[in-house]
Coordinates of C-alpha atoms and ligand atoms in Angstrom, one line a residue:
X21 CA 214.2 79.7 -108.1
X22 CA 213.2 80.9 -104.8
X23 CA 210.4 79.5 -103.1
X24 CA 206.7 81.7 -104.1
X25 CA 205.8 84.1 -100.6
X26 CA 203.2 82.7 -98.6
X27 CA 200.8 85.2 -98.7
X28 CA 198.5 85.7 -94.9
X29 CA 197.4 88.7 -94.2
X30 CA 195.5 87.4 -91.6
X31 CA 195.6 85.6 -88.2
X32 CA 194.7 81.9 -88.0
X33 CA 194.0 80.8 -84.2
X34 CA 192.9 77.0 -83.4
X35 CA 192.1 75.9 -80.3
X36 CA 192.8 72.0 -79.2
X37 CA 192.5 69.8 -76.4
X38 CA 190.2 66.7 -74.7
X39 CA 186.0 66.3 -74.7
X40 CA 184.4 69.0 -73.2
X41 CA 187.7 70.9 -72.7
X42 CA 186.3 74.2 -73.4
X43 CA 186.9 74.6 -77.2
X44 CA 183.5 75.0 -79.2
X45 CA 182.7 77.9 -75.5
X46 CA 186.2 79.8 -76.1
X47 CA 185.8 79.8 -80.2
X48 CA 182.1 82.0 -79.2
X49 CA 183.6 84.2 -76.8
X50 CA 187.1 84.8 -79.2
X51 CA 184.9 85.9 -82.1
X52 CA 183.1 88.5 -80.5
X53 CA 186.1 89.8 -78.8
X54 CA 187.3 89.8 -81.9
X55 CA 184.2 91.2 -83.4
X56 CA 183.9 94.0 -80.7
X57 CA 187.0 95.1 -81.6
X58 CA 185.6 95.5 -85.5
X59 CA 188.0 92.7 -86.8
X60 CA 186.8 90.2 -90.1
X61 CA 186.2 87.3 -87.9
X62 CA 185.6 83.4 -89.4
X63 CA 184.2 80.8 -86.7
X64 CA 184.8 77.4 -88.3
X65 CA 185.9 73.6 -86.9
X66 CA 187.4 70.2 -87.7
X67 CA 186.5 67.9 -89.6
X68 CA 184.4 70.4 -91.2
X69 CA 183.7 73.7 -91.7
X70 CA 183.2 73.3 -95.2
X71 CA 180.3 71.0 -97.1
X72 CA 182.1 68.7 -98.7
X73 CA 184.3 68.5 -94.9
X74 CA 181.0 67.9 -92.8
X75 CA 180.2 64.9 -95.3
X76 CA 183.7 63.6 -94.5
X77 CA 183.0 65.0 -90.5
X78 CA 179.7 62.0 -90.8
X79 CA 181.6 59.3 -91.5
X80 CA 184.2 59.8 -89.4
X81 CA 182.2 60.8 -86.1
X82 CA 179.8 56.9 -86.7
X83 CA 182.6 55.2 -86.7
X84 CA 182.5 54.1 -90.3
X85 CA 186.7 54.7 -91.0
X86 CA 187.4 53.2 -87.7
X87 CA 187.6 49.6 -89.4
X88 CA 190.6 50.7 -91.2
X89 CA 192.6 51.9 -89.0
X90 CA 194.0 54.8 -87.6
X91 CA 196.2 55.2 -90.7
X92 CA 193.2 55.1 -93.6
X93 CA 191.4 57.7 -90.9
X94 CA 194.4 60.0 -89.9
X95 CA 193.9 60.0 -93.9
X96 CA 190.2 60.7 -93.9
X97 CA 190.8 63.3 -91.6
X98 CA 193.6 64.7 -93.9
X99 CA 191.4 64.8 -97.0
X100 CA 188.8 66.9 -95.1
X101 CA 192.0 69.6 -93.7
X102 CA 192.4 70.2 -97.8
X103 CA 188.6 70.6 -98.9
X104 CA 188.4 72.5 -95.4
X105 CA 191.9 75.0 -96.2
X106 CA 191.1 75.5 -99.8
X107 CA 187.6 76.8 -99.6
X108 CA 187.7 78.5 -96.3
X109 CA 190.6 79.7 -94.1
X110 CA 193.0 79.9 -97.3
X111 CA 190.8 82.7 -99.2
X112 CA 190.0 84.2 -95.4
X113 CA 193.2 84.4 -94.3
X114 CA 194.2 85.9 -98.4
X115 CA 191.6 88.7 -97.4
X116 CA 192.8 89.6 -93.9
X117 CA 190.1 87.7 -91.8
X118 CA 191.2 86.0 -88.7
X119 CA 190.1 82.5 -88.5
X120 CA 189.5 80.6 -85.2
X121 CA 189.0 76.4 -85.8
X122 CA 187.4 74.0 -83.4
X123 CA 190.6 71.6 -83.2
X124 CA 193.1 71.3 -86.6
X125 CA 196.4 69.1 -87.6
X126 CA 197.3 69.1 -83.6
X127 CA 193.6 66.5 -83.1
X128 CA 195.0 64.5 -86.0
X129 CA 198.5 64.2 -84.0
X130 CA 197.0 63.5 -81.2
X131 CA 194.5 61.7 -82.4
X132 CA 195.6 59.4 -84.9
X133 CA 198.9 59.9 -84.5
X134 CA 199.7 59.3 -80.5
X135 CA 196.5 57.5 -79.8
X136 CA 196.9 55.4 -82.7
X137 CA 200.2 54.9 -82.5
X138 CA 201.4 56.0 -85.3
X139 CA 204.6 57.5 -86.0
X140 CA 206.1 60.3 -86.4
X141 CA 207.4 60.8 -89.8
X142 CA 204.1 59.6 -91.1
X143 CA 201.7 62.4 -89.6
X144 CA 205.5 64.8 -90.4
X145 CA 204.7 63.4 -93.8
X146 CA 200.7 63.9 -93.9
X147 CA 200.8 67.3 -91.9
X148 CA 203.7 68.6 -94.5
X149 CA 201.5 67.4 -97.8
X150 CA 198.2 68.1 -95.9
X151 CA 198.9 71.6 -94.5
X152 CA 202.0 72.8 -95.3
X153 CA 203.1 76.3 -94.9
X154 CA 199.0 77.2 -93.3
X155 CA 200.1 76.3 -90.0
X156 CA 197.9 78.3 -86.7
X157 CA 199.6 81.3 -85.7
X158 CA 198.3 80.7 -82.7
X159 CA 197.4 77.7 -80.8
X160 CA 195.6 77.6 -77.2
X161 CA 195.9 73.5 -75.7
X162 CA 192.7 74.0 -73.4
X163 CA 194.0 71.3 -70.6
X164 CA 191.7 70.7 -68.1
X165 CA 192.0 66.1 -66.3
X166 CA 190.3 64.1 -68.5
X167 CA 187.6 63.4 -65.9
X168 CA 186.4 67.0 -65.6
X169 CA 185.9 67.2 -69.9
X170 CA 184.1 63.6 -70.2
X171 CA 181.3 64.7 -66.8
X172 CA 181.0 68.0 -68.9
X173 CA 180.8 66.4 -72.2
X174 CA 178.4 63.8 -70.8
X175 CA 176.4 66.6 -69.0
X176 CA 175.3 68.4 -72.3
X177 CA 174.9 65.1 -73.6
X178 CA 172.3 64.5 -71.4
X179 CA 170.2 61.2 -72.7
X180 CA 172.4 61.3 -76.5
X181 CA 174.0 59.1 -78.3
X182 CA 177.8 59.2 -77.8
X183 CA 179.9 59.6 -81.0
X184 CA 183.2 57.3 -82.7
X185 CA 185.5 59.3 -80.1
X186 CA 183.6 59.7 -77.4
X187 CA 182.9 55.7 -76.4
X188 CA 186.9 55.7 -75.6
X189 CA 187.7 54.5 -72.3
X190 CA 188.4 56.6 -69.1
X191 CA 193.1 55.4 -70.8
X192 CA 192.3 56.6 -73.8
X193 CA 191.4 60.2 -73.0
X194 CA 194.5 60.7 -70.1
X195 CA 197.0 59.4 -73.2
X196 CA 195.3 62.4 -75.0
X197 CA 196.0 65.2 -72.9
X198 CA 199.6 64.3 -72.8
X199 CA 199.7 64.3 -76.4
X200 CA 198.4 67.4 -76.6
X201 CA 200.7 68.6 -73.7
X202 CA 203.8 67.3 -75.4
X203 CA 202.2 68.6 -79.3
X204 CA 202.4 72.3 -76.8
X205 CA 205.8 71.4 -75.5
X206 CA 207.6 71.0 -78.5
X207 CA 205.5 74.4 -80.2
X208 CA 206.0 76.7 -77.9
X209 CA 206.1 79.8 -80.9
X210 CA 202.8 78.1 -81.5
X211 CA 201.1 76.7 -78.4
X212 CA 199.8 78.3 -75.4
X213 CA 198.4 76.4 -72.4
X214 CA 195.4 76.6 -70.9
X215 CA 194.1 75.4 -67.3
X216 CA 190.9 75.5 -69.0
X217 CA 189.8 73.9 -65.1
X218 CA 188.4 77.1 -64.6
X219 CA 185.5 79.4 -65.0
X220 CA 185.0 80.5 -69.0
X221 CA 184.7 83.4 -68.2
X222 CA 188.3 83.4 -67.0
X223 CA 189.8 80.8 -69.8
X224 CA 188.3 83.6 -72.2
X225 CA 190.4 86.0 -70.0
X226 CA 193.3 84.3 -70.4
X227 CA 192.8 83.6 -74.6
X228 CA 192.2 87.4 -74.9
X229 CA 195.6 88.3 -73.1
X230 CA 197.8 85.8 -75.4
X231 CA 196.2 87.4 -78.7
X232 CA 196.4 90.9 -77.4
X233 CA 200.5 90.3 -76.8
X234 CA 201.1 88.1 -79.5
X235 CA 198.7 89.2 -82.6
X236 CA 197.2 92.0 -82.3
X237 CA 200.8 93.9 -81.4
X238 CA 202.1 92.3 -84.2
X239 CA 201.3 93.9 -88.4
X240 CA 200.4 91.0 -90.3
X241 CA 202.8 88.7 -91.7
X242 CA 203.5 87.6 -95.3
Ligands
Z5A16 N1 189.4 64.7 -84.2 C1 190.0 63.2 -84.3 O1 190.1 62.1 -84.2 N2 191.6 64.1 -85.7 C2 191.3 65.3 -85.9 O2 192.2 65.1 -86.8 C3 189.8 66.1 -85.8 C4 189.5 65.4 -85.1 C5 190.4 66.8 -85.9 C6 185.1 65.8 -83.1 O3 184.2 65.9 -82.4 C7 185.9 64.3 -83.0 O4 186.6 64.2 -83.9 C8 187.0 64.1 -81.6 C9 188.3 64.6 -82.1 C10 188.5 63.9 -82.8 N3 186.7 63.4 -81.2 N4 186.1 63.9 -79.4 N5 185.8 64.1 -78.1 P1 183.8 67.3 -81.7 O5 184.0 68.3 -82.6 O6 181.9 66.5 -82.2 O7 183.8 67.1 -80.3 P2 184.4 67.9 -79.1 O8 186.0 68.6 -80.2 O9 185.5 66.7 -78.6 O10 184.2 68.6 -78.1 P3 183.0 69.1 -77.4 O11 182.9 67.6 -76.9 O12 181.9 69.1 -78.4 O13 184.2 69.7 -76.2 P4 184.4 71.3 -75.9 O14 184.3 72.3 -77.8 O15 185.9 71.3 -75.8 O16 183.6 72.0 -75.0 P5 182.6 72.8 -75.3 O17 181.2 72.9 -76.1 O18 182.9 75.0 -75.1 O19 182.2 72.5 -73.6 C11 181.2 71.4 -73.4 C12 180.4 71.1 -72.4 O20 181.4 72.8 -71.2 C13 179.4 73.0 -72.7 O21 177.8 72.0 -71.8 C14 179.6 73.6 -71.9 O22 178.9 74.4 -71.4 C15 180.8 73.5 -70.6 N6 182.0 74.3 -70.2 C16 183.0 74.8 -71.2 N7 183.9 75.5 -70.4 C17 183.3 75.5 -69.2 C18 183.7 75.9 -68.1 N8 185.0 76.3 -68.3 N9 183.4 75.1 -66.9 C19 182.6 74.4 -66.8 N10 181.6 74.6 -68.3 C20 181.9 74.8 -69.2

């Protein structure tokens, strides 16, 4: 029997990158730009985005899963993702909305996969059973030097406490930047690398240009 056809009337856009790259800022800007076009848009984030996944987010960012190792951590991020996809992302795409998500499966591949030294087979398999054909239509990789991203995040945090990932050393964040660049290079149809060291306005302009060129000009696929 032929495989069931994917039903996706909407579009799925993700933002990826290191700490303080400006993902949340750009999610907000893109949602405003799409809303101005009267396009129904759902802004969401990972880990989290649905009530069950937000509970798992608390445990992950508190570092409760870290002692179990990167494979277990990747599985808990993926468990949160399954709920997020089922509860929020897939229904929104099926009714024709644009979904704009702050981090998604590429973060598992970079943080737990590349940095956690998990095999590509493990991450590929996990992504296949977790996400399947629900991969994003377009992914923005916000790229800037790790030191700059950490400085931005530190300035915003002030005296607040750091989470499990913010606590990692500079080497970790340098390697993370390379991991995201590698993912982008391997997926040129889906990924657009944006120089995020510029002003938020300049970054938003590049993002919008890519959305117009790659998505708004096209008819939604099934
Ligand atoms: N994680 C994982 O390990 N595996 C997974 O599968 C997933 C996630 C899905 C979630 O953290 C953590 O989970 C994340 C990876 C891990 N770890 N880290 N680190 P989070 O959601 O709490 O945080 P984040 O995703 O790293 O984002 P962030 O630190 O909040 O940064 P951001 O969203 O990229 O940046 P921002 O909030 O838009 O901007 C940061 C500051 O810079 C802020 O004050 C802005 O006003 C400012 N900003 C933004 N843009 C600019 C420009 N262009 N110029 C100057 N200043 C700017």
